[in-house]
Coordinates of C-alpha atoms in Angstrom, one line a residue:
M1 CA 122.3 84.5 6.8
R2 CA 120.0 81.7 5.3
A3 CA 116.6 81.5 7.6
Q4 CA 116.2 78.1 9.4
P5 CA 113.3 75.9 7.8
R6 CA 110.0 76.3 9.7
P7 CA 108.7 73.3 11.0
S8 CA 105.7 71.2 9.4
L9 CA 103.5 69.2 11.6
K10 CA 101.0 68.3 9.1
L11 CA 102.2 65.0 7.9
V12 CA 103.2 64.4 11.8
L13 CA 99.0 65.3 12.6
F14 CA 98.3 63.0 9.9
F15 CA 100.1 59.9 11.2
A16 CA 99.5 60.8 14.8
V17 CA 95.2 61.1 14.3
S18 CA 95.7 58.1 11.9
A19 CA 97.4 55.8 14.5
L20 CA 95.7 56.9 17.4
I21 CA 91.4 56.5 15.6
L22 CA 93.0 52.5 14.9
A23 CA 94.6 51.4 17.8
V24 CA 91.6 52.9 19.4
A25 CA 89.4 50.4 17.6
Y26 CA 91.8 47.7 17.9
R27 CA 91.2 48.8 21.8
F28 CA 87.4 48.8 21.8
M29 CA 86.1 47.7 18.5
G30 CA 88.3 44.4 18.8
R31 CA 87.1 43.7 22.4
F32 CA 83.6 44.2 20.9
L33 CA 84.0 41.5 18.5
V34 CA 85.9 39.2 20.7
R35 CA 82.7 39.2 22.8
V36 CA 80.0 39.0 19.8
A37 CA 82.2 35.5 19.0
G38 CA 81.4 34.1 22.1
L39 CA 85.6 33.2 22.6
P40 CA 86.0 31.3 25.4
A41 CA 87.7 32.9 28.4
D42 CA 90.1 29.8 28.7
E43 CA 92.7 28.4 26.2
T44 CA 91.3 24.8 26.6
E45 CA 89.2 24.5 23.5
P46 CA 92.0 22.6 20.8
T47 CA 92.4 24.7 17.7
P48 CA 92.2 22.9 14.5
A49 CA 96.1 23.5 14.3
H50 CA 96.6 21.1 17.2
A51 CA 93.8 18.8 16.3
K52 CA 94.7 18.2 12.5
R53 CA 98.4 18.5 13.4
D54 CA 99.7 17.1 10.2
G55 CA 102.9 19.2 9.8
I56 CA 102.1 20.3 6.2
D57 CA 99.0 22.2 6.5
Y58 CA 98.0 21.9 10.0
E59 CA 100.5 23.3 12.1
P60 CA 100.1 25.9 15.0
A61 CA 102.0 29.1 15.2
R62 CA 102.5 31.7 18.5
W63 CA 100.8 35.0 17.2
S64 CA 103.8 36.2 17.4
W65 CA 104.8 34.3 14.8
L66 CA 101.6 33.8 13.0
L67 CA 100.7 37.4 12.7
P68 CA 103.5 38.6 10.3
Q69 CA 103.0 35.5 8.7
H70 CA 99.7 36.7 7.8
F71 CA 100.4 40.4 7.4
S72 CA 102.4 39.9 5.1
A73 CA 100.5 37.8 3.3
I74 CA 97.4 39.7 3.1
A75 CA 98.9 42.9 2.5
A76 CA 101.6 42.7 -0.1
A77 CA 101.1 45.2 -3.2
G78 CA 97.4 45.9 -2.1
P79 CA 98.1 48.8 0.6
V80 CA 100.2 50.0 -1.4
V81 CA 99.4 50.6 -5.3
G82 CA 95.4 50.8 -4.8
P83 CA 95.9 53.7 -1.9
I84 CA 98.4 55.8 -4.3
L85 CA 96.0 55.4 -7.4
A86 CA 93.2 56.3 -5.6
A87 CA 95.3 59.3 -4.0
T88 CA 96.8 60.3 -7.7
W89 CA 93.1 60.1 -9.2
F90 CA 90.9 62.3 -6.7
G91 CA 93.6 63.3 -3.5
W92 CA 94.8 61.7 -0.4
L93 CA 91.7 63.1 1.5
P94 CA 88.7 60.8 0.3
A95 CA 91.0 57.5 0.1
W96 CA 92.4 58.1 4.1
L97 CA 88.9 58.2 5.2
W98 CA 87.7 55.1 3.0
I99 CA 91.0 53.8 4.2
I100 CA 90.2 54.5 8.1
L101 CA 86.7 53.7 8.5
G102 CA 86.8 50.5 5.8
A103 CA 89.3 49.2 7.7
I104 CA 87.5 49.3 11.3
F105 CA 84.0 48.5 10.4
I106 CA 83.9 46.6 7.3
G107 CA 87.2 44.9 6.4
G108 CA 88.2 44.1 10.0
V109 CA 85.0 42.8 10.7
H110 CA 85.1 40.3 7.7
D111 CA 88.5 39.5 8.4
F112 CA 87.4 38.6 12.1
F113 CA 84.7 36.9 11.8
T114 CA 86.0 34.8 8.6
L115 CA 88.9 33.7 10.6
I116 CA 86.6 32.3 13.5
A117 CA 84.2 31.1 11.5
S118 CA 87.2 28.7 9.7
V119 CA 88.3 27.8 13.2
R120 CA 84.6 26.8 14.3
H121 CA 84.7 24.5 11.4
A122 CA 88.1 22.1 11.5
G123 CA 90.0 24.8 9.8
K124 CA 87.8 24.8 6.8
S125 CA 87.7 26.9 3.9
I126 CA 85.2 29.7 3.9
A127 CA 83.7 28.0 1.2
E128 CA 82.6 25.3 3.4
V129 CA 80.9 27.4 5.9
V130 CA 78.6 28.4 2.7
R131 CA 78.0 24.4 2.1
Q132 CA 77.2 23.7 5.2
H133 CA 74.7 27.0 6.0
M134 CA 73.4 27.5 2.6
N135 CA 73.2 24.7 0.4
R136 CA 75.9 22.6 -1.7
R137 CA 74.5 25.1 -5.1
C138 CA 75.8 27.7 -3.0
H139 CA 79.4 26.4 -2.2
L140 CA 80.2 24.9 -5.9
L141 CA 78.7 28.9 -6.9
F142 CA 80.9 30.2 -4.5
L143 CA 83.8 27.7 -5.2
A144 CA 83.7 29.5 -8.7
F145 CA 83.9 32.6 -7.8
V146 CA 86.6 32.1 -5.6
W147 CA 88.8 30.3 -7.7
V148 CA 87.8 33.1 -10.5
S149 CA 88.8 36.0 -8.1
L150 CA 92.1 34.0 -6.9
V151 CA 93.4 34.1 -10.4
Y152 CA 92.9 37.5 -11.4
V153 CA 95.0 38.0 -7.9
I154 CA 97.9 36.4 -9.4
V155 CA 97.4 38.1 -12.7
A156 CA 98.0 41.4 -11.6
F157 CA 100.6 40.8 -9.1
A158 CA 102.6 38.6 -10.9
D159 CA 102.6 41.6 -13.5
V160 CA 103.2 44.3 -11.1
T161 CA 106.5 42.2 -10.3
A162 CA 107.6 41.9 -13.6
G163 CA 107.3 45.6 -13.9
A164 CA 109.5 45.8 -11.0
F165 CA 112.2 43.7 -11.9
S166 CA 112.2 44.8 -15.7
A167 CA 112.3 48.5 -14.3
T168 CA 115.6 50.6 -16.0
G169 CA 115.2 53.8 -13.8
A170 CA 112.0 55.2 -11.7
T171 CA 114.1 58.4 -10.5
A172 CA 116.8 60.3 -10.8
E173 CA 118.9 59.0 -7.8
A174 CA 117.9 55.4 -8.4
E175 CA 120.2 53.8 -11.3
A176 CA 118.7 50.8 -12.9
P177 CA 116.8 49.6 -9.6
G178 CA 114.5 46.8 -11.4
P179 CA 117.4 44.4 -11.8
A180 CA 119.1 45.0 -8.3
V181 CA 115.8 44.2 -6.7
A182 CA 115.4 41.0 -9.0
T183 CA 118.7 39.8 -7.6
S184 CA 118.1 41.4 -3.9
S185 CA 114.5 39.5 -4.4
F186 CA 115.7 35.8 -4.9
L187 CA 118.5 35.7 -2.6
Y188 CA 115.7 36.4 -0.2
L189 CA 113.5 34.0 -1.3
G190 CA 116.9 31.7 -0.8
L191 CA 117.3 32.7 2.7
A192 CA 113.8 31.9 3.6
L193 CA 114.4 28.6 2.4
L194 CA 118.0 28.0 4.0
M195 CA 115.9 29.8 7.3
G196 CA 113.1 26.9 7.4
W197 CA 115.4 23.9 6.7
T198 CA 117.8 25.7 9.5
M199 CA 114.7 25.3 11.9
R200 CA 114.1 22.3 11.2
A201 CA 117.0 20.6 11.4
T202 CA 118.5 22.2 14.2
K203 CA 115.3 22.9 16.3
L204 CA 116.9 26.5 16.3
S205 CA 114.3 28.8 18.1
E206 CA 112.1 31.2 16.1
G207 CA 113.7 34.2 18.0
K208 CA 117.3 32.9 16.9
A209 CA 116.3 32.4 13.9
Q210 CA 115.2 35.8 12.9
L211 CA 118.2 37.1 14.7
V212 CA 120.2 35.4 12.3
F213 CA 118.8 35.8 8.9
L214 CA 117.5 39.6 9.3
P215 CA 121.1 40.9 9.0
L216 CA 121.5 38.2 6.0
V217 CA 118.4 39.5 4.5
L218 CA 120.3 43.5 4.5
L219 CA 123.5 41.8 2.7
A220 CA 120.8 40.7 0.0
I221 CA 119.4 44.5 -0.7
L222 CA 122.9 45.6 -0.9
A223 CA 124.2 42.8 -2.7
G224 CA 121.6 43.9 -5.2
Q225 CA 123.1 46.9 -5.6
W226 CA 126.4 45.5 -6.6
M227 CA 125.4 42.4 -8.8
P228 CA 122.0 43.5 -10.7
F229 CA 120.6 40.8 -12.6
D230 CA 119.6 42.3 -15.8
L231 CA 117.2 39.9 -17.9
A232 CA 117.4 41.6 -20.9
A233 CA 120.8 41.7 -21.2
V234 CA 120.3 37.6 -22.0
L235 CA 117.5 37.5 -23.5
P236 CA 117.2 36.9 -27.3
T237 CA 116.4 40.1 -29.2
G238 CA 112.5 41.1 -29.7
W239 CA 111.9 39.4 -26.1
S240 CA 109.6 41.4 -24.1
V241 CA 112.0 41.4 -20.7
A242 CA 108.2 41.9 -19.1
S243 CA 106.4 38.6 -20.4
A244 CA 109.5 36.5 -19.2
W245 CA 109.2 37.5 -16.1
N246 CA 106.0 36.8 -15.8
V247 CA 106.5 33.4 -17.1
I248 CA 109.4 33.0 -14.5
L249 CA 107.4 34.2 -11.5
L250 CA 104.9 32.1 -12.5
G251 CA 107.3 29.1 -12.3
Y252 CA 107.9 30.0 -9.1
C253 CA 104.4 30.1 -7.8
L254 CA 104.1 26.7 -9.3
L255 CA 107.3 25.5 -6.8
A256 CA 106.2 27.4 -4.2
A257 CA 102.9 26.7 -3.9
L258 CA 103.7 22.6 -3.4
T259 CA 106.7 23.0 -0.9
P260 CA 105.6 22.4 3.0
M261 CA 105.2 25.4 4.8
W262 CA 107.9 24.7 7.2
L263 CA 109.8 25.1 4.4
L264 CA 109.2 28.7 2.6
M265 CA 106.0 30.1 3.6
Q266 CA 106.4 30.3 7.5
P267 CA 109.9 31.5 7.4
R268 CA 109.5 33.7 4.6
G269 CA 106.0 35.3 6.3
A270 CA 108.4 35.8 9.4
L271 CA 110.7 37.7 7.4
G272 CA 108.8 39.6 5.5
G273 CA 106.4 40.9 8.0
Y274 CA 109.5 42.7 9.6
F275 CA 109.9 44.7 6.3
L276 CA 106.5 45.3 6.6
Y277 CA 107.5 47.0 10.6
V278 CA 110.4 48.5 9.1
V279 CA 108.7 50.6 6.4
T280 CA 106.1 51.1 9.2
V281 CA 108.5 52.4 11.8
A282 CA 110.7 54.7 9.3
G283 CA 107.7 56.0 7.9
V284 CA 106.7 57.3 11.1
L285 CA 110.4 58.4 12.1
G286 CA 110.9 59.7 8.9
V287 CA 107.4 62.1 9.1
L288 CA 108.4 63.2 12.4
V289 CA 112.1 63.9 11.7
G290 CA 111.7 65.6 7.8
G291 CA 108.2 67.5 9.6
L292 CA 109.6 68.8 12.6
T293 CA 112.9 70.4 11.0
G294 CA 111.3 72.0 7.9
K295 CA 112.3 69.2 5.5
L296 CA 108.8 67.7 4.4
D297 CA 105.9 69.0 4.0
L298 CA 102.2 68.4 2.5
Q299 CA 102.4 68.9 -1.2
A300 CA 100.0 66.8 -3.1
P301 CA 96.1 67.9 -3.4
A302 CA 94.0 66.5 -0.4
W303 CA 91.2 66.5 -3.6
T304 CA 91.4 66.3 -7.2
D305 CA 89.1 67.2 -9.5
A306 CA 87.4 64.2 -10.0
A307 CA 84.0 63.8 -10.5
L308 CA 81.6 62.0 -8.0
F309 CA 79.5 59.6 -10.6
S310 CA 80.8 60.3 -14.2
N311 CA 84.6 60.3 -15.8
H312 CA 86.4 63.6 -15.8
G313 CA 88.6 64.0 -18.3
A314 CA 91.1 61.3 -17.6
L315 CA 89.9 60.5 -14.1
P316 CA 87.5 57.9 -13.5
P317 CA 84.6 58.8 -11.0
M318 CA 84.4 58.3 -7.3
F319 CA 81.9 56.5 -6.9
P320 CA 82.1 53.4 -7.2
V321 CA 85.8 53.8 -8.5
L322 CA 87.2 54.6 -5.3
F323 CA 86.0 51.4 -2.9
I324 CA 87.6 49.3 -5.7
T325 CA 91.0 50.7 -6.1
I326 CA 92.3 50.7 -2.7
A327 CA 91.2 47.2 -1.8
C328 CA 92.9 45.5 0.3
G329 CA 93.6 48.7 2.3
A330 CA 89.9 48.9 3.3
C331 CA 88.3 45.7 2.7
S332 CA 89.5 42.7 0.9
G333 CA 87.8 39.3 0.0
F334 CA 91.1 37.5 -0.9
H335 CA 91.8 38.1 3.0
A336 CA 88.9 35.3 3.9
I337 CA 90.9 33.7 1.7
V338 CA 94.1 33.5 3.2
A339 CA 92.4 33.6 7.2
S340 CA 90.3 30.2 6.2
G341 CA 92.6 28.4 3.8
T342 CA 95.9 29.1 5.7
T343 CA 95.8 30.8 8.7
S344 CA 93.4 29.2 10.5
K345 CA 95.5 25.9 10.4
Q346 CA 98.2 27.3 12.2
L347 CA 95.9 29.4 14.8
D348 CA 97.6 28.6 18.0
R349 CA 94.7 29.7 20.5
L350 CA 91.5 31.4 19.9
A351 CA 92.2 34.3 21.9
D352 CA 94.9 35.0 19.1
A353 CA 92.5 35.7 16.6
K354 CA 92.0 39.1 17.3
P355 CA 95.7 40.2 17.3
V356 CA 96.5 38.3 14.2
A357 CA 92.6 38.8 11.8
Y358 CA 91.5 42.0 13.5
G359 CA 94.8 43.4 14.4
S360 CA 96.7 43.2 10.8
M361 CA 93.9 44.2 9.1
L362 CA 94.2 47.6 10.9
L363 CA 97.8 47.1 10.6
E364 CA 97.5 47.3 7.0
A365 CA 95.2 50.4 7.1
F366 CA 97.8 52.0 8.8
F367 CA 100.4 50.7 5.9
A368 CA 98.3 51.8 3.7
C369 CA 98.5 55.6 5.0
I370 CA 102.3 55.6 4.7
S371 CA 101.5 54.8 0.9
L372 CA 99.5 57.7 0.8
A373 CA 102.3 60.0 2.6
A374 CA 104.6 58.6 0.2
V375 CA 102.0 60.4 -2.5
M376 CA 101.2 63.1 0.4
I377 CA 105.4 64.3 0.1
L378 CA 105.6 64.6 -3.9
A379 CA 104.6 67.6 -5.5
K380 CA 103.1 66.2 -8.5
P381 CA 102.9 62.7 -8.0
S382 CA 102.4 60.8 -11.3
G383 CA 103.4 57.3 -12.7
R384 CA 103.8 53.4 -11.5
P385 CA 102.8 53.2 -8.3
D386 CA 105.7 51.0 -7.3
A387 CA 107.9 54.0 -8.1
L388 CA 105.7 56.5 -6.6
F389 CA 105.8 53.9 -3.3
A390 CA 110.2 53.7 -4.0
D391 CA 110.5 57.6 -4.3
G392 CA 108.5 58.4 -1.0
V393 CA 109.3 56.2 1.2
A394 CA 113.1 56.0 0.3
V395 CA 112.6 59.8 1.5
L396 CA 111.1 59.3 4.6
L397 CA 113.9 56.3 5.0
H398 CA 116.6 59.1 3.9
H399 CA 115.3 61.6 6.7
A400 CA 114.6 58.8 9.8
S401 CA 118.2 57.6 9.7
F402 CA 119.0 61.5 9.8
G403 CA 120.7 61.5 6.2
L404 CA 122.8 58.2 7.2
V405 CA 121.0 56.1 4.6
P406 CA 121.8 57.6 0.9
I407 CA 118.7 57.9 -1.2
K408 CA 119.8 55.0 -3.7
V409 CA 120.3 52.1 -1.3
A410 CA 116.7 53.4 0.6
H411 CA 115.2 53.6 -3.0
G412 CA 116.3 49.5 -3.1
F413 CA 114.9 48.8 0.0
A414 CA 111.9 50.0 -0.5
L415 CA 111.7 48.3 -3.9
L416 CA 112.6 45.1 -2.5
C417 CA 109.5 45.5 0.4
F418 CA 107.1 45.7 -2.7
A419 CA 108.4 42.7 -4.2
T420 CA 108.6 41.2 -0.4
F421 CA 105.1 42.2 -0.3
I422 CA 103.8 40.3 -3.7
F423 CA 105.5 37.2 -3.2
D424 CA 104.1 36.7 -0.1
T425 CA 101.0 37.0 -2.1
L426 CA 101.7 35.1 -5.0
D427 CA 102.7 31.6 -3.6
A428 CA 100.1 31.8 -1.0
C429 CA 97.0 32.8 -3.8
T430 CA 98.7 30.1 -6.2
R431 CA 98.6 27.1 -2.7
L432 CA 94.8 28.5 -1.6
A433 CA 94.0 28.5 -5.5
R434 CA 94.9 24.8 -5.3
Y435 CA 92.8 24.3 -2.4
V436 CA 89.8 25.6 -4.1
L437 CA 90.2 23.7 -7.2
M438 CA 90.6 20.4 -5.3
E439 CA 87.6 20.7 -3.4
L440 CA 85.4 22.0 -5.9
L441 CA 86.5 19.3 -8.5
G442 CA 86.8 16.7 -5.7
W443 CA 90.3 15.9 -6.2
K444 CA 92.5 14.3 -3.5
G445 CA 96.2 13.5 -3.7
T446 CA 99.8 14.8 -4.8
F447 CA 99.2 14.6 -8.8
D448 CA 96.1 16.3 -8.5
A449 CA 97.3 18.4 -6.4
L450 CA 100.4 19.3 -9.4
L451 CA 97.6 19.5 -11.6
A452 CA 95.4 21.6 -10.0
T453 CA 98.1 24.6 -9.7
G454 CA 98.9 23.9 -13.1
L455 CA 95.6 24.5 -14.3
T456 CA 95.4 27.5 -12.2
L457 CA 98.4 29.1 -13.7
L458 CA 97.6 28.5 -16.9
G459 CA 95.2 31.5 -17.2
P460 CA 97.6 33.8 -15.8
L461 CA 100.5 32.4 -18.3
A462 CA 98.6 33.0 -21.2
L463 CA 97.2 36.3 -20.7
A464 CA 101.2 37.0 -19.7
L465 CA 102.2 36.1 -23.2
L466 CA 99.3 38.0 -25.2
P467 CA 99.8 41.2 -27.1
P468 CA 99.5 44.1 -24.9
A469 CA 96.8 47.0 -25.1
E470 CA 97.7 50.2 -25.8
L471 CA 96.2 53.8 -24.6
E472 CA 97.3 56.9 -26.3
G473 CA 99.7 55.3 -28.3
K474 CA 101.6 53.7 -25.7
A475 CA 101.6 49.9 -23.9
L476 CA 99.6 49.3 -21.0
P477 CA 100.3 46.7 -18.8
L478 CA 98.8 43.9 -17.9
W479 CA 98.1 44.8 -14.0
R480 CA 96.9 48.3 -15.5
V481 CA 94.4 46.4 -17.2
F482 CA 93.4 44.0 -14.7
W483 CA 93.7 46.0 -12.0
N484 CA 89.7 47.4 -11.3
L485 CA 88.7 44.1 -12.5
F486 CA 90.8 42.3 -9.7
G487 CA 89.7 45.4 -7.3
T488 CA 86.4 44.5 -8.2
S489 CA 86.5 40.7 -7.9
N490 CA 88.3 41.3 -4.7
Q491 CA 85.1 43.8 -3.1
L492 CA 83.0 41.3 -4.7
L493 CA 84.1 38.2 -3.0
A494 CA 84.5 40.0 0.2
A495 CA 80.8 41.0 0.2
L496 CA 79.5 37.3 -0.7
T497 CA 81.9 36.4 2.0
L498 CA 80.2 39.1 4.5
L499 CA 76.7 37.6 3.0
A500 CA 77.9 33.9 4.1
L501 CA 78.9 35.2 7.2
T502 CA 75.9 36.8 8.1
V503 CA 73.8 33.5 7.1
W504 CA 76.0 31.8 9.9
L505 CA 76.1 34.7 12.8
Y506 CA 72.3 34.7 12.2
R507 CA 71.9 31.0 12.7
R508 CA 74.0 30.5 15.9
G509 CA 72.3 33.6 17.0
R510 CA 75.2 36.2 17.2
G511 CA 75.3 39.8 15.9
A512 CA 74.7 39.1 12.5
W513 CA 74.0 43.0 11.7
L514 CA 77.4 43.4 11.7
T515 CA 78.2 42.1 8.8
L516 CA 74.7 42.8 7.1
G517 CA 76.0 46.2 6.1
P518 CA 78.7 45.9 5.0
A519 CA 77.7 42.7 2.6
V520 CA 75.2 45.5 1.3
L521 CA 77.2 48.5 0.8
M522 CA 80.0 46.2 -1.1
L523 CA 77.9 44.1 -3.0
T524 CA 76.6 47.6 -4.6
V525 CA 79.7 49.0 -5.4
S526 CA 81.2 45.7 -6.9
I527 CA 78.3 45.5 -9.3
W528 CA 78.3 48.9 -10.2
S529 CA 81.7 48.6 -11.0
L530 CA 81.4 45.6 -13.0
S531 CA 78.7 47.9 -14.7
L532 CA 81.2 50.3 -15.8
M533 CA 83.6 48.2 -17.1
I534 CA 81.1 46.4 -19.6
R535 CA 79.8 49.5 -20.6
A536 CA 83.3 51.0 -21.2
H537 CA 83.9 48.0 -23.7
V538 CA 80.5 48.6 -25.6
D539 CA 82.2 52.0 -26.0
R540 CA 85.4 50.7 -27.6
L541 CA 83.6 48.2 -29.8
E542 CA 81.6 51.5 -31.3
G543 CA 85.4 53.1 -31.6
V544 CA 87.5 53.2 -34.5
T545 CA 90.7 51.2 -33.2
P546 CA 89.3 47.5 -32.6
P547 CA 90.2 46.5 -28.9
A548 CA 93.0 44.3 -27.6
F549 CA 92.5 40.9 -27.3
V550 CA 92.8 41.5 -23.4
H551 CA 89.8 44.1 -23.0
H552 CA 87.6 41.5 -24.5
V553 CA 89.0 39.0 -21.6
E554 CA 88.4 41.8 -18.7
A555 CA 84.7 42.1 -20.2
G556 CA 84.2 38.8 -20.4
V557 CA 85.0 38.2 -16.8
A558 CA 83.1 40.7 -15.5
A559 CA 80.3 39.5 -17.1
L560 CA 81.0 36.0 -15.9
L561 CA 81.1 37.6 -12.3
I562 CA 78.1 39.4 -12.5
V563 CA 76.1 36.1 -13.2
L564 CA 77.8 34.3 -10.8
A565 CA 77.4 37.0 -7.8
G566 CA 73.7 37.5 -8.4
W567 CA 73.1 33.8 -8.9
L568 CA 74.8 33.5 -5.4
V569 CA 72.3 36.3 -3.9
V570 CA 69.5 35.0 -5.4
E571 CA 70.0 31.5 -3.7
A572 CA 71.1 33.3 -0.1
L573 CA 67.2 35.2 -0.3
L574 CA 65.6 32.2 -1.3
L575 CA 67.1 30.1 1.8
A576 CA 66.4 33.7 4.1
R577 CA 62.8 32.8 4.3
G578 CA 63.5 29.4 6.1
L579 CA 66.6 30.2 8.5
R580 CA 65.6 29.9 11.7
R581 CA 67.1 31.9 14.7
P582 CA 68.5 29.6 17.6
V583 CA 66.5 29.3 20.8
E584 CA 70.4 29.9 22.2
A585 CA 73.8 30.3 20.7
A586 CA 75.6 27.5 19.1
G587 CA 78.7 25.7 20.5
P588 CA 82.3 25.4 18.9
E589 CA 80.7 23.2 16.6
P590 CA 78.4 24.3 13.7
V591 CA 74.8 23.0 13.0
P592 CA 74.7 21.9 9.6
V593 CA 72.2 22.3 7.1
P594 CA 70.5 18.8 5.2

């Protein structure tokens, strides 16, 4: 008689401890942040979404509608790719520690105060906070830094999606997932457009619209399995499938960034948020069912043999690479652009800032824990992060449904979730880059918006068409070349945002110490990481094989970011000498600096 599998509680405890810590943080740290921010207890103070409502950019949305949109926009591939890469390089334990502590004390604080600062400045971007509380030179430097960072978000995420659409096989159980996911993804976008138009034309409520369109999204997932679109079959011989998908995705970004929010961004964000919810619930149930029945156990190492401060074989140093690899799972400067670029223009009430901003960051951290679990149940995790995520989540979904959902269907769903997260960020990021470039150049009007969007996408397009770099004789995906640069610029943007928030909070007489410490930490690891990139490029130049052109671009941008960040920090230090603390906290409106 075959012995019954023994229950394994390691994964169950991992999720239970993670959820408990984050829930306690939301309750107590969230309440503390609300008190420090001085948010009014009543709801009489109008937010910019009401005061400047125009139906295009300024449009109030209830927190239950805004939360999934903001969550899906900030999450994207960050809490998937970053934690999975970090877990495979350093082990799941150091990745988990940084995700939990970073999200509670750095990322959540960064997101919350950015949203509040933007709302207090009539829904303007965080760059406007810099202009009013520092000086015009800092404002222009910050805008330039933000725009460069956003361009690299587009480069990294578009190429990750292109790779997912091009994949011809990620597991033995899932055949040709890429073409199937491509079909499902574009059907999903079509459904989001139809949902937005229907709600506008028929006055259909949010709840009823979701009841109608969420089941249709599930049908789109199945349709992808039945009608996979293989782009390679229609391309001329010799054309790169990944490059072609990059061009198509950038074309989508051009259109989506100019589409009214009510037509695409809000409905797609509401639908995309539920993907995150489903994966989160399924991940927890899968761990519970699989762990308690003994079918799942922790297999990946908690700690690898990576060195703390130097390369060890093929493994990078834990410091500072751990902090810039995980990126969005613990702290992200991109969140500041989303919070002050689109979310602040839709916040219905000031009290909604706690669940929408701080709550979303903690939810993203928990989602990053699910990505870690997808690695933890695999004996020898290796390969593309999207494939590892799909492999692990498919197993969790299979167990969560008690075997009713086949692995192949679950795998397709997980990959569609991955693509959905990135879609939510790609067009939001392009829209935000358009805002920033127009603000930087003083442009206004429809034609200027189109031109700013085109200029933003020109760089990613050129990089996507360049010959790929190689590693050990194999072509290196574009996203992999630029992921560390994306992560570093992202964390450096967070550091500079925290620095600007420190000045703003100090001038208001409210808890500037909450943002100053995190700003110093993120600034240190970011500059450290950029310096390592430049040193690595010098080593390539001294090698036998000439480096690929994309590596020259990587090193050049790294040097540019160091110059911009250093200049901005010097300006902040010079301004600090003249800062005066107010006698009492400022009111809703900021006190501008001449």
